[in-house]
Amino acid sequence: MSRLEIDSPKRARIVMEELYKDLERRIESSPPGLCPVDMSRAFLELCHAQTCGKCVPCRIGLGQLNHFIKDVLDGKATMETLDIMEQTALSIMESADCAIGYEAAHMVYKGLIGYRDDYEEHIRNGRCTCTYSQPVPCVSLCPAHVDIPGYIALVREGRYADAIRLIRKDNPFPTTCGFICEHPCEARCRRNMVDDSINIRGLKRVAADFAGEVDPPVCAPSTGKKIAVLGGGPGGLSAAYYLQLMGHQATVYEMLPKLGGMLRYGIPNYRLPKDRLEEDVNAILKTGVEVKHGLKIGQDITIQELRNQYDAVLITIGASTDKKMGLEGEDADGVLSAVQFLRNVGRNEIMDLSGKEVAVIGGGNVSMDAVRTAKRLGAKKVSIVYRRRVADMTALPGEIEGAVAEGIELQTLKAPSSLKVNEANHIEGIYVKPQMVSAIRDGRASIKPTGEEDIYIPCDILIVAIGQNIETRHFEEAGIPIERGKILTKSTGAFENMPGVFAGGDCASGPASVIKAIAAAKVVAANIDEYLGYHHEISCDVEIPEARLDDRTPCGRVNLTEREACERVCDFEGVENCMTEKEAKQEAGRCLRCDHFGYGIFKGGREKLW
Amino acid sequence: MVNLMIDGKQISVKENTTIMEAAAQNGIPIPKLCYLKGINEIAACRVCVVELEGKEKLITSCNNVAEEGMVIYTNSPKVRRHRRTTVELILSQHDCQCVSCARSGNCSLQSVANDLNILDIPYKTMLERQPWDKKFPLIRDSSKCIKCMRCVQVCEKVQGLGVWDVEGTGSRTTVNVAGHKSIREADCALCGQCITHCPVGALRERDDTEKVWNAIEDKNKTVVVQVAPAVRAAWGEELGLKPEEATVGKILDACKRMGADYVFDTTFSADLTIMEEGTEFLKRFTEGELKERPMFTSCCPGWIRFIKSQFPHLVRQLSTAKSPQQMFGAAMKTYFAEKIGVSPEQIYTVSVMPCVAKKGEREMELFYGEYAGHDIDAVITTRELVKMIRSAHIRPDTLEDRASDRPMQQGSGAGVIFGVTGGVMEAALRSAYYLLKKENPPADAFKAVRSPEFQANDGVIEAEFAIDDVKVRTAVVSGLGNTRRLLNRIERGEVHYDFVEVMACPGGCVGGGGQPIHDGEELAFERGQNLYYLDEGAQLRFSHENEDILAMYEEYFEKPMSHKAHMLLHTEHER
């Protein structure tokens, strides 16, 4: 007679597990703009189905809450309904036995407080103010609104040059973005509902790798208008590109010897090979952009002079100074900011770090760039020192994985407390205060000291990568509004009291991404054009292939592979391998073409010009 | 050319032809509901699904193009099964009380369901009930709406107003007035194009036939009916009459048989409008008032509503002349009332119009001596006229041609073409020529303002005419989206005209929102040709030669733009 038996899952449970995964992916790709009251109802029904049924508040209370929400949605509720709902939700939160009940009620409660307006609108007017605002998720989530389904379809047909032309309508950095874009477009890809998001950035890389040299479109007839663009980073160059296409003459002022800004002097070569960056820069220059190197605004030339010389002035200086930790000894030898460190490497001023120990403070993408660069410069040991956990790092997961694979140490939950500097004023090491994870605040886990003694981490070089600032002083003196260290523009990129001056990119938004700088460039280019009295439109005559009618059967996502870690740490060559054409065709074929199927064909599917 | 197989038939079509069009060209009509060519190709209703060999999922035929080597089944067991389910689902959220629906017998959903022989619906009925202001000339019944989105698209794409929009998300997604407004607050022009493009009975005009029947019943009322030019071009469609059989005389006969005391043809007051508006134009033109901006016609109430809400600063460019409907009403309650010796209060004026906006226009007030009321008391559309004829169980084949009553009997061919885009302009130019030169031009001298096809040249026809040394630059536009584009060009100084005719509905009144509905067909052009044919055969081609008009001036209004004319036949357009 057997006493115990091995638990084997029943078929229903196996299927349920699969459905849970389906639901997870579905929620991940849930479009914004949905009616929050209706979503509350849907969540509540799911929660209610999860109840074990033992306790009254959860078994009955959640159901009653559901009736009330339905009354609200059906226009049968009054304001008193909301009071009863709130009271009931609180009651369940405070009297339910387990999390299934009290957390479910808490979700309803949060909604009652957080979007009470929506509840009230339903009650008062029997109408919902929500609309399906993002019919093509990738295009809506791309800050520059690049026609993603369009170029994916072109890649699938092997029309790579056309894909590049189409991308350039909204983004003149197709190659660069193929390498390093943060790809917010992939976050809510509807393909998640089937299996996994499309590798959109990977397909852009394919277009860039296979297209060969593609000339920019012909510029509109010259308007004779001149625009000064301060800063030759992605924002400034993008704006210059579109202004040229509109027929204006843009002159880019760049203080460093080469163009590209952070793309050249911030992002290491192994992530974005500089010869590939040149492809984008050259195409932009082909439109006739003029460049003046070596002049620094505020030092060599003033904004007032530029205003006198040009019909409009655009400030796109980026965010290129460093944030300080505020610790004593921060100016000692061997302490560098990540911006300075990476810029030196970008200028080929290579430091030899052989045999040295390097510590990098910070958990963002710049920090990853710094550690991986230090490793390539021969450092014996490279550590990231970070106050929080790996899960809290703001760097892209792929960057963290890449660093770890290359042998980087992660010293987490350690907050810098003081620096040890020797008599020769050179850094020797850093004391860190051990931390433990604590309560969630504003959706993020906070930390608190454990009370243990400080730990000493010796280092020969300390790199600080805790953020960047904007050089605002000259602009402030010139009367341009500055707030919290950023240039404060209207949403159009213009200023209230300074007609003809515009700003955009990191210097106005704070440090952000390439694609956001490009998006801002589109805005300011269009508004400068209007300001100058024109209404040029940017379009692209590439014909987009019809959507294919194939069944969309589940198929894995093609991820880009990387060179072996032990090999790649020895050089600065590109780390990531491109897809093959065969892979690209399969991956592009996974696209659900939300521009054709679903709401996209009705509204908001394709902006042919801007 | 692309070769493919549909339902076992090998066919060959031009590239970029949709599967639906390819099938239709080869004698295979695929059922559809939401599809409206060029306007709504959004594959929402899923009724037009077909099977593509080798694929599991059905595809829509309305918005996917035929490709080389496709093998398509439009009526396979799978297609039939799913199409049927889809239609049953639509019916579960549609008020199927067909007998009390304005569109019964002319409803695409009804036809599709009947064709599929749907006798039972296995799904729970769930009707949406939105409140609606039933006094407004445009009525929406949410319980009949099938969310095909045609109204949203027609209003946005064709009429450029965007009165309708999708509202809400999820299962409660619906159609409603855009921007969370009520229909009264929305800048609805009342053109009625959403009604004529609705596949079901979710949109209709306010029914005013009972008001008319009540007036007929009232012994103290003298019911005086006028029938607009465009009505004659379309009323017969619903009664099985051929265009040549469906004369205005038979409409007048029908009205009389239903109990109207006097019946008139609005063509008469169209001629009157020409006298007033033509004179006004020449005055404003020669006084240099139109150097910067043109004078606009004012006979289309949809256009008037549009300009007031969208281009209020241009309102002063409108002709002050009332529309033919209102002029006729004013003449009936004054000149005519005096003639037959009754008080204006006793006169009940009814107009039969191809238009929904006319129901809004009739709210305009009329003050005349002791009388304070309206030029027009009730407006019915062509569709309502047909319903009245039906409910009076008049057999159309028994109708006879009847002349309009005296003394407002005559009507010129120039007045008849008021019902088609370009007609007002052409009529006005014929008389303006006479006023300038004191001799008639050839009647067809201004044919250049006619549209060569439906919505040709984005609905805009430009022409320039020299009458001696006077050069008149004209433009004619129909459709409010086209109108907005034209006005923007005028505003930007890209074009300049002296006189511009605007009609809100594409093709003019013949394509009006009150006309019989033929789902998927645009009949405005053919109906317009019918009016041109009537003009060509008319004995009288010039408004200024209408003897009854001339007599009325002599006896009553003195001359165009006289004080009395100003009081009764003109209006100050309020912004």
PDB file of N, CA and C in Angstrom, chain B residues 318-395:
ATOM      1  N   LEU B 318     -21.935  86.287 -47.977  1.00  0.00           N
ATOM      2  CA  LEU B 318     -23.096  85.561 -48.497  1.00  0.00           C
ATOM      3  C   LEU B 318     -24.073  86.520 -49.149  1.00  0.00           C
ATOM      4  N   SER B 319     -24.739  86.043 -50.168  1.00  0.00           N
ATOM      5  CA  SER B 319     -25.859  86.800 -50.708  1.00  0.00           C
ATOM      6  C   SER B 319     -26.911  86.919 -49.606  1.00  0.00           C
ATOM      7  N   THR B 320     -27.575  88.062 -49.550  1.00  0.00           N
ATOM      8  CA  THR B 320     -28.605  88.218 -48.519  1.00  0.00           C
ATOM      9  C   THR B 320     -29.929  87.607 -48.956  1.00  0.00           C
ATOM     10  N   ALA B 321     -29.991  87.160 -50.202  1.00  0.00           N
ATOM     11  CA  ALA B 321     -31.236  86.577 -50.690  1.00  0.00           C
ATOM     12  C   ALA B 321     -31.579  85.324 -49.909  1.00  0.00           C
ATOM     13  N   LYS B 322     -32.851  85.194 -49.563  1.00  0.00           N
ATOM     14  CA  LYS B 322     -33.296  83.958 -48.943  1.00  0.00           C
ATOM     15  C   LYS B 322     -33.249  82.847 -49.987  1.00  0.00           C
ATOM     16  N   SER B 323     -33.364  81.629 -49.518  1.00  0.00           N
ATOM     17  CA  SER B 323     -33.381  80.508 -50.452  1.00  0.00           C
ATOM     18  C   SER B 323     -34.748  80.441 -51.135  1.00  0.00           C
ATOM     19  N   PRO B 324     -34.855  79.726 -52.249  1.00  0.00           N
ATOM     20  CA  PRO B 324     -36.149  79.594 -52.916  1.00  0.00           C
ATOM     21  C   PRO B 324     -37.251  79.088 -51.974  1.00  0.00           C
ATOM     22  N   GLN B 325     -36.905  78.119 -51.109  1.00  0.00           N
ATOM     23  CA  GLN B 325     -37.921  77.619 -50.176  1.00  0.00           C
ATOM     24  C   GLN B 325     -38.496  78.753 -49.337  1.00  0.00           C
ATOM     25  N   GLN B 326     -37.589  79.543 -48.747  1.00  0.00           N
ATOM     26  CA  GLN B 326     -38.046  80.595 -47.834  1.00  0.00           C
ATOM     27  C   GLN B 326     -38.751  81.711 -48.605  1.00  0.00           C
ATOM     28  N   MET B 327     -38.232  82.055 -49.785  1.00  0.00           N
ATOM     29  CA  MET B 327     -38.885  83.109 -50.589  1.00  0.00           C
ATOM     30  C   MET B 327     -40.304  82.706 -50.943  1.00  0.00           C
ATOM     31  N   PHE B 328     -40.420  81.427 -51.301  1.00  0.00           N
ATOM     32  CA  PHE B 328     -41.753  80.970 -51.693  1.00  0.00           C
ATOM     33  C   PHE B 328     -42.695  81.042 -50.501  1.00  0.00           C
ATOM     34  N   GLY B 329     -42.194  80.619 -49.345  1.00  0.00           N
ATOM     35  CA  GLY B 329     -43.002  80.677 -48.130  1.00  0.00           C
ATOM     36  C   GLY B 329     -43.452  82.098 -47.852  1.00  0.00           C
ATOM     37  N   ALA B 330     -42.505  83.039 -47.979  1.00  0.00           N
ATOM     38  CA  ALA B 330     -42.827  84.436 -47.712  1.00  0.00           C
ATOM     39  C   ALA B 330     -43.877  84.939 -48.706  1.00  0.00           C
ATOM     40  N   ALA B 331     -43.697  84.576 -49.991  1.00  0.00           N
ATOM     41  CA  ALA B 331     -44.648  85.013 -51.012  1.00  0.00           C
ATOM     42  C   ALA B 331     -46.022  84.397 -50.774  1.00  0.00           C
ATOM     43  N   MET B 332     -46.049  83.141 -50.313  1.00  0.00           N
ATOM     44  CA  MET B 332     -47.320  82.470 -50.059  1.00  0.00           C
ATOM     45  C   MET B 332     -48.096  83.144 -48.945  1.00  0.00           C
ATOM     46  N   LYS B 333     -47.352  83.573 -47.920  1.00  0.00           N
ATOM     47  CA  LYS B 333     -48.048  84.141 -46.766  1.00  0.00           C
ATOM     48  C   LYS B 333     -48.348  85.628 -46.928  1.00  0.00           C
ATOM     49  N   THR B 334     -47.863  86.216 -48.026  1.00  0.00           N
ATOM     50  CA  THR B 334     -48.119  87.646 -48.221  1.00  0.00           C
ATOM     51  C   THR B 334     -48.902  87.850 -49.526  1.00  0.00           C
ATOM     52  N   TYR B 335     -48.184  87.860 -50.598  1.00  0.00           N
ATOM     53  CA  TYR B 335     -48.765  88.102 -51.930  1.00  0.00           C
ATOM     54  C   TYR B 335     -49.913  87.146 -52.232  1.00  0.00           C
ATOM     55  N   PHE B 336     -49.633  85.842 -52.018  1.00  0.00           N
ATOM     56  CA  PHE B 336     -50.627  84.834 -52.347  1.00  0.00           C
ATOM     57  C   PHE B 336     -51.811  84.884 -51.377  1.00  0.00           C
ATOM     58  N   ALA B 337     -51.513  85.054 -50.082  1.00  0.00           N
ATOM     59  CA  ALA B 337     -52.575  85.121 -49.086  1.00  0.00           C
ATOM     60  C   ALA B 337     -53.528  86.255 -49.420  1.00  0.00           C
ATOM     61  N   GLU B 338     -52.951  87.403 -49.792  1.00  0.00           N
ATOM     62  CA  GLU B 338     -53.792  88.541 -50.179  1.00  0.00           C
ATOM     63  C   GLU B 338     -54.644  88.188 -51.385  1.00  0.00           C
ATOM     64  N   LYS B 339     -54.023  87.516 -52.349  1.00  0.00           N
ATOM     65  CA  LYS B 339     -54.729  87.143 -53.591  1.00  0.00           C
ATOM     66  C   LYS B 339     -55.951  86.295 -53.313  1.00  0.00           C
ATOM     67  N   ILE B 340     -55.771  85.293 -52.420  1.00  0.00           N
ATOM     68  CA  ILE B 340     -56.910  84.411 -52.180  1.00  0.00           C
ATOM     69  C   ILE B 340     -57.733  84.866 -50.981  1.00  0.00           C
ATOM     70  N   GLY B 341     -57.314  85.965 -50.385  1.00  0.00           N
ATOM     71  CA  GLY B 341     -58.107  86.579 -49.337  1.00  0.00           C
ATOM     72  C   GLY B 341     -58.144  85.830 -48.027  1.00  0.00           C
ATOM     73  N   VAL B 342     -57.026  85.255 -47.643  1.00  0.00           N
ATOM     74  CA  VAL B 342     -56.971  84.659 -46.306  1.00  0.00           C
ATOM     75  C   VAL B 342     -55.811  85.300 -45.547  1.00  0.00           C
ATOM     76  N   SER B 343     -55.845  85.146 -44.232  1.00  0.00           N
ATOM     77  CA  SER B 343     -54.777  85.748 -43.432  1.00  0.00           C
ATOM     78  C   SER B 343     -53.548  84.844 -43.466  1.00  0.00           C
ATOM     79  N   PRO B 344     -52.385  85.428 -43.250  1.00  0.00           N
ATOM     80  CA  PRO B 344     -51.163  84.602 -43.242  1.00  0.00           C
ATOM     81  C   PRO B 344     -51.269  83.478 -42.214  1.00  0.00           C
ATOM     82  N   GLU B 345     -51.931  83.735 -41.095  1.00  0.00           N
ATOM     83  CA  GLU B 345     -52.048  82.707 -40.055  1.00  0.00           C
ATOM     84  C   GLU B 345     -52.740  81.452 -40.569  1.00  0.00           C
ATOM     85  N   GLN B 346     -53.636  81.643 -41.524  1.00  0.00           N
ATOM     86  CA  GLN B 346     -54.395  80.492 -42.021  1.00  0.00           C
ATOM     87  C   GLN B 346     -53.612  79.665 -43.032  1.00  0.00           C
ATOM     88  N   ILE B 347     -52.588  80.292 -43.599  1.00  0.00           N
ATOM     89  CA  ILE B 347     -51.800  79.578 -44.607  1.00  0.00           C
ATOM     90  C   ILE B 347     -50.834  78.628 -43.905  1.00  0.00           C
ATOM     91  N   TYR B 348     -50.847  77.368 -44.328  1.00  0.00           N
ATOM     92  CA  TYR B 348     -49.886  76.403 -43.792  1.00  0.00           C
ATOM     93  C   TYR B 348     -48.973  75.973 -44.927  1.00  0.00           C
ATOM     94  N   THR B 349     -47.736  76.406 -44.853  1.00  0.00           N
ATOM     95  CA  THR B 349     -46.826  76.157 -45.972  1.00  0.00           C
ATOM     96  C   THR B 349     -46.014  74.882 -45.736  1.00  0.00           C
ATOM     97  N   VAL B 350     -46.066  74.040 -46.755  1.00  0.00           N
ATOM     98  CA  VAL B 350     -45.342  72.768 -46.689  1.00  0.00           C
ATOM     99  C   VAL B 350     -44.358  72.748 -47.841  1.00  0.00           C
ATOM    100  N   SER B 351     -43.135  72.324 -47.574  1.00  0.00           N
ATOM    101  CA  SER B 351     -42.239  72.154 -48.717  1.00  0.00           C
ATOM    102  C   SER B 351     -41.705  70.737 -48.765  1.00  0.00           C
ATOM    103  N   VAL B 352     -41.598  70.257 -49.996  1.00  0.00           N
ATOM    104  CA  VAL B 352     -41.048  68.923 -50.232  1.00  0.00           C
ATOM    105  C   VAL B 352     -39.643  69.126 -50.769  1.00  0.00           C
ATOM    106  N   MET B 353     -38.669  68.654 -50.008  1.00  0.00           N
ATOM    107  CA  MET B 353     -37.282  68.998 -50.292  1.00  0.00           C
ATOM    108  C   MET B 353     -36.402  67.744 -50.352  1.00  0.00           C
ATOM    109  N   PRO B 354     -35.304  67.814 -51.098  1.00  0.00           N
ATOM    110  CA  PRO B 354     -34.385  66.666 -51.158  1.00  0.00           C
ATOM    111  C   PRO B 354     -33.384  66.718 -50.004  1.00  0.00           C
ATOM    112  N   CYS B 355     -33.749  67.363 -48.923  1.00  0.00           N
ATOM    113  CA  CYS B 355     -32.767  67.943 -48.008  1.00  0.00           C
ATOM    114  C   CYS B 355     -33.211  67.793 -46.562  1.00  0.00           C
ATOM    115  N   VAL B 356     -32.252  67.597 -45.667  1.00  0.00           N
ATOM    116  CA  VAL B 356     -32.547  67.565 -44.235  1.00  0.00           C
ATOM    117  C   VAL B 356     -32.334  68.956 -43.627  1.00  0.00           C
ATOM    118  N   ALA B 357     -31.353  69.675 -44.154  1.00  0.00           N
ATOM    119  CA  ALA B 357     -31.031  70.997 -43.610  1.00  0.00           C
ATOM    120  C   ALA B 357     -32.189  71.982 -43.773  1.00  0.00           C
ATOM    121  N   LYS B 358     -33.056  71.713 -44.760  1.00  0.00           N
ATOM    122  CA  LYS B 358     -34.218  72.600 -44.952  1.00  0.00           C
ATOM    123  C   LYS B 358     -35.122  72.569 -43.727  1.00  0.00           C
ATOM    124  N   LYS B 359     -35.094  71.440 -42.997  1.00  0.00           N
ATOM    125  CA  LYS B 359     -35.888  71.348 -41.768  1.00  0.00           C
ATOM    126  C   LYS B 359     -35.332  72.296 -40.714  1.00  0.00           C
ATOM    127  N   GLY B 360     -34.033  72.536 -40.796  1.00  0.00           N
ATOM    128  CA  GLY B 360     -33.414  73.488 -39.888  1.00  0.00           C
ATOM    129  C   GLY B 360     -33.668  74.908 -40.369  1.00  0.00           C
ATOM    130  N   GLU B 361     -33.597  75.094 -41.691  1.00  0.00           N
ATOM    131  CA  GLU B 361     -33.766  76.431 -42.257  1.00  0.00           C
ATOM    132  C   GLU B 361     -35.152  77.008 -41.966  1.00  0.00           C
ATOM    133  N   ARG B 362     -36.144  76.148 -41.879  1.00  0.00           N
ATOM    134  CA  ARG B 362     -37.505  76.654 -41.699  1.00  0.00           C
ATOM    135  C   ARG B 362     -37.702  77.329 -40.347  1.00  0.00           C
ATOM    136  N   GLU B 363     -36.774  77.151 -39.408  1.00  0.00           N
ATOM    137  CA  GLU B 363     -36.867  77.822 -38.112  1.00  0.00           C
ATOM    138  C   GLU B 363     -36.765  79.354 -38.283  1.00  0.00           C
ATOM    139  N   MET B 364     -36.238  79.786 -39.434  1.00  0.00           N
ATOM    140  CA  MET B 364     -36.092  81.220 -39.719  1.00  0.00           C
ATOM    141  C   MET B 364     -37.439  81.922 -39.546  1.00  0.00           C
ATOM    142  N   GLU B 365     -37.403  83.109 -38.929  1.00  0.00           N
ATOM    143  CA  GLU B 365     -38.678  83.779 -38.634  1.00  0.00           C
ATOM    144  C   GLU B 365     -39.118  84.720 -39.757  1.00  0.00           C
ATOM    145  N   LEU B 366     -40.399  84.910 -39.835  1.00  0.00           N
ATOM    146  CA  LEU B 366     -40.965  85.847 -40.811  1.00  0.00           C
ATOM    147  C   LEU B 366     -41.854  86.835 -40.060  1.00  0.00           C
ATOM    148  N   PHE B 367     -41.599  88.111 -40.257  1.00  0.00           N
ATOM    149  CA  PHE B 367     -42.457  89.136 -39.679  1.00  0.00           C
ATOM    150  C   PHE B 367     -43.072  89.922 -40.832  1.00  0.00           C
ATOM    151  N   TYR B 368     -44.374  90.037 -40.796  1.00  0.00           N
ATOM    152  CA  TYR B 368     -45.021  90.739 -41.893  1.00  0.00           C
ATOM    153  C   TYR B 368     -46.275  91.375 -41.326  1.00  0.00           C
ATOM    154  N   GLY B 369     -46.226  92.685 -41.183  1.00  0.00           N
ATOM    155  CA  GLY B 369     -47.358  93.385 -40.595  1.00  0.00           C
ATOM    156  C   GLY B 369     -47.629  92.824 -39.210  1.00  0.00           C
ATOM    157  N   GLU B 370     -48.845  92.339 -39.027  1.00  0.00           N
ATOM    158  CA  GLU B 370     -49.246  91.780 -37.748  1.00  0.00           C
ATOM    159  C   GLU B 370     -48.684  90.375 -37.558  1.00  0.00           C
ATOM    160  N   TYR B 371     -48.266  89.767 -38.678  1.00  0.00           N
ATOM    161  CA  TYR B 371     -47.905  88.350 -38.644  1.00  0.00           C
ATOM    162  C   TYR B 371     -46.483  88.119 -38.126  1.00  0.00           C
ATOM    163  N   ALA B 372     -46.393  87.203 -37.182  1.00  0.00           N
ATOM    164  CA  ALA B 372     -45.069  86.791 -36.715  1.00  0.00           C
ATOM    165  C   ALA B 372     -45.056  85.282 -36.707  1.00  0.00           C
ATOM    166  N   GLY B 373     -44.289  84.718 -37.585  1.00  0.00           N
ATOM    167  CA  GLY B 373     -44.259  83.259 -37.668  1.00  0.00           C
ATOM    168  C   GLY B 373     -43.108  82.816 -38.531  1.00  0.00           C
ATOM    169  N   HIS B 374     -43.378  81.865 -39.395  1.00  0.00           N
ATOM    170  CA  HIS B 374     -42.308  81.319 -40.235  1.00  0.00           C
ATOM    171  C   HIS B 374     -42.737  81.332 -41.691  1.00  0.00           C
ATOM    172  N   ASP B 375     -41.761  81.485 -42.571  1.00  0.00           N
ATOM    173  CA  ASP B 375     -42.055  81.367 -44.005  1.00  0.00           C
ATOM    174  C   ASP B 375     -42.670  80.001 -44.269  1.00  0.00           C
ATOM    175  N   ILE B 376     -42.036  78.996 -43.669  1.00  0.00           N
ATOM    176  CA  ILE B 376     -42.413  77.608 -43.935  1.00  0.00           C
ATOM    177  C   ILE B 376     -42.828  76.942 -42.625  1.00  0.00           C
ATOM    178  N   ASP B 377     -43.916  76.178 -42.697  1.00  0.00           N
ATOM    179  CA  ASP B 377     -44.407  75.535 -41.485  1.00  0.00           C
ATOM    180  C   ASP B 377     -43.952  74.089 -41.352  1.00  0.00           C
ATOM    181  N   ALA B 378     -43.802  73.406 -42.454  1.00  0.00           N
ATOM    182  CA  ALA B 378     -43.321  72.021 -42.367  1.00  0.00           C
ATOM    183  C   ALA B 378     -42.494  71.689 -43.594  1.00  0.00           C
ATOM    184  N   VAL B 379     -41.439  70.935 -43.368  1.00  0.00           N
ATOM    185  CA  VAL B 379     -40.586  70.481 -44.471  1.00  0.00           C
ATOM    186  C   VAL B 379     -40.579  68.960 -44.451  1.00  0.00           C
ATOM    187  N   ILE B 380     -40.864  68.365 -45.572  1.00  0.00           N
ATOM    188  CA  ILE B 380     -40.691  66.911 -45.658  1.00  0.00           C
ATOM    189  C   ILE B 380     -39.672  66.600 -46.754  1.00  0.00           C
ATOM    190  N   THR B 381     -38.956  65.521 -46.555  1.00  0.00           N
ATOM    191  CA  THR B 381     -37.961  65.125 -47.545  1.00  0.00           C
ATOM    192  C   THR B 381     -38.636  64.332 -48.662  1.00  0.00           C
ATOM    193  N   THR B 382     -37.868  64.085 -49.720  1.00  0.00           N
ATOM    194  CA  THR B 382     -38.368  63.251 -50.814  1.00  0.00           C
ATOM    195  C   THR B 382     -38.829  61.899 -50.261  1.00  0.00           C
ATOM    196  N   ARG B 383     -38.023  61.374 -49.329  1.00  0.00           N
ATOM    197  CA  ARG B 383     -38.372  60.064 -48.754  1.00  0.00           C
ATOM    198  C   ARG B 383     -39.687  60.126 -47.993  1.00  0.00           C
ATOM    199  N   GLU B 384     -39.894  61.221 -47.270  1.00  0.00           N
ATOM    200  CA  GLU B 384     -41.155  61.354 -46.525  1.00  0.00           C
ATOM    201  C   GLU B 384     -42.334  61.526 -47.481  1.00  0.00           C
ATOM    202  N   LEU B 385     -42.088  62.222 -48.590  1.00  0.00           N
ATOM    203  CA  LEU B 385     -43.149  62.375 -49.596  1.00  0.00           C
ATOM    204  C   LEU B 385     -43.590  60.999 -50.079  1.00  0.00           C
ATOM    205  N   VAL B 386     -42.606  60.159 -50.389  1.00  0.00           N
ATOM    206  CA  VAL B 386     -42.923  58.822 -50.890  1.00  0.00           C
ATOM    207  C   VAL B 386     -43.729  58.052 -49.841  1.00  0.00           C
ATOM    208  N   LYS B 387     -43.331  58.210 -48.584  1.00  0.00           N
ATOM    209  CA  LYS B 387     -44.059  57.515 -47.508  1.00  0.00           C
ATOM    210  C   LYS B 387     -45.494  58.016 -47.428  1.00  0.00           C
ATOM    211  N   MET B 388     -45.692  59.313 -47.610  1.00  0.00           N
ATOM    212  CA  MET B 388     -47.054  59.866 -47.559  1.00  0.00           C
ATOM    213  C   MET B 388     -47.889  59.324 -48.715  1.00  0.00           C
ATOM    214  N   ILE B 389     -47.263  59.260 -49.894  1.00  0.00           N
ATOM    215  CA  ILE B 389     -47.997  58.733 -51.057  1.00  0.00           C
ATOM    216  C   ILE B 389     -48.399  57.285 -50.789  1.00  0.00           C
ATOM    217  N   ARG B 390     -47.446  56.545 -50.202  1.00  0.00           N
ATOM    218  CA  ARG B 390     -47.723  55.143 -49.896  1.00  0.00           C
ATOM    219  C   ARG B 390     -48.843  55.022 -48.871  1.00  0.00           C
ATOM    220  N   SER B 391     -48.764  55.854 -47.816  1.00  0.00           N
ATOM    221  CA  SER B 391     -49.756  55.696 -46.754  1.00  0.00           C
ATOM    222  C   SER B 391     -51.125  56.190 -47.210  1.00  0.00           C
ATOM    223  N   ALA B 392     -51.121  57.035 -48.254  1.00  0.00           N
ATOM    224  CA  ALA B 392     -52.412  57.469 -48.819  1.00  0.00           C
ATOM    225  C   ALA B 392     -52.897  56.446 -49.850  1.00  0.00           C
ATOM    226  N   HIS B 393     -52.199  55.346 -49.917  1.00  0.00           N
ATOM    227  CA  HIS B 393     -52.421  54.265 -50.878  1.00  0.00           C
ATOM    228  C   HIS B 393     -52.829  54.770 -52.267  1.00  0.00           C
ATOM    229  N   ILE B 394     -51.966  55.676 -52.738  1.00  0.00           N
ATOM    230  CA  ILE B 394     -52.154  56.172 -54.105  1.00  0.00           C
ATOM    231  C   ILE B 394     -51.310  55.306 -55.027  1.00  0.00           C
ATOM    232  N   ARG B 395     -51.912  54.755 -56.035  1.00  0.00           N
ATOM    233  CA  ARG B 395     -51.143  53.962 -56.995  1.00  0.00           C
ATOM    234  C   ARG B 395     -50.397  54.908 -57.924  1.00  0.00           C
TER     235      ARG B 395
END
